[in-house]
Short mmCIF file of C-alpha atoms in Angstrom, two decimals:
data_model
loop_
_atom_site.label_atom_id
_atom_site.label_comp_id
_atom_site.label_asym_id
_atom_site.label_seq_id
_atom_site.Cartn_x
_atom_site.Cartn_y
_atom_site.Cartn_z
CA MET A 19 -38.89 36.20 1.27
CA GLU A 20 -37.29 34.33 3.46
CA GLY A 21 -40.29 33.83 7.01
CA VAL A 22 -42.58 35.26 5.03
CA LEU A 23 -42.64 33.30 0.90
CA THR A 24 -40.04 30.39 2.05
CA PRO A 25 -38.27 29.09 5.18
CA GLU A 26 -35.53 31.06 6.86
CA ILE A 27 -32.15 29.76 5.12
CA TRP A 28 -29.89 30.57 7.98
CA ILE A 29 -32.02 28.76 10.38
CA ALA A 30 -31.79 25.15 7.70
CA VAL A 31 -28.60 25.39 7.62
CA ALA A 32 -28.07 25.33 11.32
CA GLU A 33 -30.47 22.09 11.53
CA LYS A 34 -28.17 20.38 8.68
CA THR A 35 -25.01 21.29 10.14
CA GLY A 36 -26.03 21.02 13.66
CA ILE A 37 -24.70 24.62 14.72
CA PRO A 38 -27.44 25.83 16.67
CA GLU A 39 -25.85 29.19 16.59
CA LEU A 40 -26.70 29.74 12.60
CA ARG A 41 -30.35 29.84 14.26
CA ARG A 42 -29.83 33.30 14.97
CA THR A 43 -31.82 35.35 12.48
CA THR A 44 -33.28 39.25 12.21
CA ARG A 45 -36.26 38.12 14.20
CA ASP A 46 -33.23 37.96 16.68
CA GLU A 47 -30.71 40.52 16.04
CA PRO A 48 -32.05 43.74 14.57
CA ASP A 49 -28.58 44.78 13.61
CA TYR A 50 -28.03 42.98 10.27
CA ASP A 51 -24.03 43.58 9.86
CA LYS A 52 -23.79 42.71 13.67
CA LEU A 53 -25.88 39.31 12.22
CA MET A 54 -24.36 38.83 9.13
CA ARG A 55 -20.87 39.36 10.74
CA TYR A 56 -21.52 36.46 13.84
CA ARG A 57 -22.90 33.74 10.45
CA ILE A 58 -19.37 34.84 8.57
CA GLU A 59 -17.54 33.83 11.49
CA ILE A 60 -19.15 30.86 12.36
CA LEU A 61 -19.16 29.53 9.04
CA ASP A 62 -15.61 30.76 8.96
CA ARG A 63 -14.46 28.31 12.51
CA HIS A 64 -16.51 25.37 10.08
CA ARG A 65 -15.19 25.18 7.12
CA ILE A 66 -18.57 25.46 5.66
CA LYS A 67 -18.51 26.71 2.22
CA LEU A 68 -21.31 28.33 -0.07
CA SER A 69 -22.10 25.40 -1.95
CA ASP A 70 -22.46 23.88 0.98
CA ILE A 71 -25.12 26.48 2.03
CA GLN A 72 -26.77 26.49 -1.74
CA ASN A 73 -26.56 22.40 -1.13
CA VAL A 74 -29.38 23.02 1.66
CA ILE A 75 -31.15 25.76 0.11
CA GLY A 76 -31.31 23.28 -2.82
CA THR A 77 -33.44 20.54 -0.36
CA LEU A 78 -36.20 23.92 0.71
CA ARG A 79 -39.39 24.30 -0.46
CA PRO A 80 -41.97 27.48 -0.70
CA LEU A 81 -43.65 27.70 3.20
CA ALA A 82 -47.11 25.63 2.68
CA GLY A 83 -49.70 28.42 0.83
CA GLY A 84 -46.90 30.79 -0.37
CA LYS A 85 -46.49 29.80 -4.02
CA GLU A 86 -50.22 29.81 -4.14
CA PHE A 87 -49.95 32.86 -2.28
CA LEU A 88 -47.79 35.09 -4.25
CA ASP A 89 -49.75 33.89 -7.83
CA GLU A 90 -52.82 35.23 -6.98
CA LEU A 91 -51.50 38.66 -5.70
CA ARG A 92 -49.57 39.28 -8.75
CA THR A 93 -53.15 38.68 -10.90
CA PHE A 94 -53.87 41.86 -9.48
CA VAL A 95 -51.21 43.88 -8.66
CA GLN A 96 -47.45 44.49 -9.52
CA VAL A 97 -45.02 42.41 -6.24
CA ILE A 98 -41.63 42.87 -5.50
CA ILE A 99 -39.95 41.08 -3.10
CA LEU A 100 -37.34 43.15 -1.20
CA SER A 101 -34.95 40.63 1.22
CA ASP A 102 -31.90 40.69 3.15
CA THR A 103 -30.84 37.29 1.77
CA PHE A 104 -28.35 36.56 -1.25
CA GLU A 105 -28.08 36.46 -4.90
CA GLN A 106 -26.61 33.42 -5.42
CA PHE A 107 -28.58 31.49 -2.19
CA ALA A 108 -32.06 32.31 -4.12
CA ALA A 109 -32.57 30.93 -7.41
CA PRO A 110 -33.63 27.86 -6.56
CA LEU A 111 -36.19 29.48 -4.39
CA LEU A 112 -37.21 32.16 -6.85
CA ARG A 113 -37.49 29.00 -9.83
CA GLN A 114 -40.32 27.40 -7.70
CA LEU A 115 -41.72 30.10 -7.31
CA ASN A 116 -42.11 31.50 -11.00
CA PHE A 117 -38.89 34.20 -11.02
CA PRO A 118 -40.38 37.11 -9.06
CA THR A 119 -38.56 40.54 -8.80
CA LEU A 120 -36.49 39.92 -6.07
CA LEU A 121 -35.02 43.50 -4.93
CA CYS A 122 -31.51 41.44 -2.33
CA HIS A 123 -27.83 42.63 -1.70
CA ARG A 124 -24.56 39.77 -2.75
CA LEU A 125 -22.62 37.57 -1.02
CA ILE A 126 -18.75 38.75 -1.19
CA VAL A 127 -16.95 35.06 -2.12
CA GLU A 128 -13.54 33.65 -2.83
CA ASN A 129 -13.36 30.20 -3.57
CA ASP A 130 -15.85 29.01 -2.35
CA ARG A 131 -15.58 30.55 0.85
CA ILE A 132 -18.05 32.95 2.27
CA SER A 133 -16.28 36.20 2.76
CA GLY A 134 -18.22 39.38 3.18
CA TYR A 135 -21.39 40.89 1.81
CA GLN A 136 -22.93 43.71 -0.35
CA LEU A 137 -25.42 45.24 0.05
CA ARG A 138 -26.86 47.08 -2.15
CA ILE A 139 -26.96 50.06 0.01
CA PRO A 140 -27.95 50.49 3.55
CA GLU A 141 -31.91 50.65 4.26
CA GLN A 142 -32.37 49.16 0.86
CA LYS A 143 -36.21 47.62 1.72
CA GLN A 144 -36.88 50.99 3.10
CA ARG A 145 -35.69 53.44 -0.38
CA ALA A 146 -37.11 50.55 -2.28
CA VAL A 147 -40.77 51.88 -1.18
CA ALA A 148 -39.63 55.44 -0.93
CA ALA A 149 -38.77 55.29 -4.54
CA LEU A 150 -41.33 53.18 -5.38
CA LYS A 151 -43.64 56.40 -3.89
CA LEU A 152 -42.33 58.57 -5.30
CA LEU A 153 -43.10 57.25 -8.60
CA ASN A 154 -46.66 57.75 -7.64
CA TYR A 155 -46.90 53.75 -6.45
CA HIS A 156 -49.58 53.12 -3.74
CA VAL A 157 -46.91 50.96 -1.49
CA ILE A 158 -48.50 47.81 0.24
CA SER A 159 -45.75 45.76 2.52
CA ALA A 160 -45.17 42.72 4.56
CA GLY A 161 -42.91 41.36 6.37
CA ASP A 162 -41.78 39.38 9.74
CA SER A 163 -38.95 40.51 10.85
CA TYR A 164 -37.15 43.54 12.51
CA ASN A 165 -35.58 44.80 9.80
CA ASP A 166 -38.70 44.66 7.67
CA THR A 167 -39.75 47.52 10.50
CA ALA A 168 -38.06 50.72 7.88
CA MET A 169 -39.95 49.04 4.91
CA LEU A 170 -43.65 48.39 7.07
CA SER A 171 -42.35 51.67 8.43
CA GLU A 172 -42.44 53.64 4.65
CA ALA A 173 -45.14 51.52 3.15
CA HIS A 174 -48.44 53.44 2.58
CA VAL A 175 -49.56 50.47 4.86
CA GLY A 176 -47.42 47.27 6.69
CA PHE A 177 -48.12 44.21 7.78
CA LEU A 178 -46.35 41.52 10.12
CA ILE A 179 -46.43 38.20 8.60
CA HIS A 180 -45.52 35.10 11.04
CA ALA A 181 -43.65 37.58 13.42
CA PRO A 182 -42.66 36.34 16.51
CA GLU A 183 -43.51 38.11 19.33
CA ASN A 184 -41.31 40.36 20.30
CA VAL A 185 -41.03 41.88 16.98
CA LYS A 186 -45.38 42.30 17.29
CA LYS A 187 -44.24 43.72 20.73
CA GLN A 188 -41.86 46.23 19.61
CA PHE A 189 -43.50 47.25 16.49
CA PRO A 190 -48.19 47.49 17.52
CA GLN A 191 -48.78 50.13 14.80
CA PHE A 192 -48.57 47.16 11.51
CA LYS A 193 -50.94 44.99 11.84
CA PRO A 194 -50.23 41.36 12.56
CA VAL A 195 -51.51 38.45 10.30
CA LYS A 196 -51.11 34.68 11.12
CA SER A 197 -51.56 33.13 7.06
CA HIS A 198 -51.33 34.18 3.51
CA ALA A 199 -55.17 33.77 2.61
CA GLU A 200 -55.38 36.68 5.52
CA LEU A 201 -52.70 38.84 4.49
CA LEU A 202 -54.03 38.40 1.03
CA LYS A 203 -57.41 39.57 2.19
CA GLU A 204 -55.82 42.62 4.50
CA ILE A 205 -54.17 43.49 1.04
CA LYS A 206 -58.03 43.64 -1.01
CA ASN A 207 -59.03 45.72 2.40
CA ALA A 208 -56.34 48.43 1.92
CA MET A 209 -56.77 48.67 -1.83
CA ALA A 210 -60.30 49.07 -1.60
CA GLY A 211 -59.99 51.54 1.66
#
């Protein structure tokens, strides 16, 4: 979701709080647990609460073309968003995207303090795609970061959209696209082929 349909939440929080260390995302760090432990430590050090982050999220809007892409895509295929975001972050963004189906994680929160996180299951994106394939769905998938590459590998067809050069270079097997319009065209081509 983040980086594909919506802005990166952690980058927005970094900009609002003036804490540049929070700009680190799954585009930079392939180890999700290491990244989340790093983020939680920074939040604690600076006494940033869940409500502070939710206030920032409330100011965000979908990326240009993201909502329109999703609206058009949903007219001819079922869409499931697999994300490493958190339920407590997603609600205001989902409302703006006409409430697509989102499968994501949960934060562990104590008195408005983020103390941890709970994955649905390890490798949830890849395992969700594998489950859809077992149900005889043809899965086309798109993502932008290291945490998407296992899902893209599991899908019948995988694309990188808005991916940074380091991810594109390390995963040349996934066709990179630069826009939602280009991704929509590639999805239609993959369905026809």
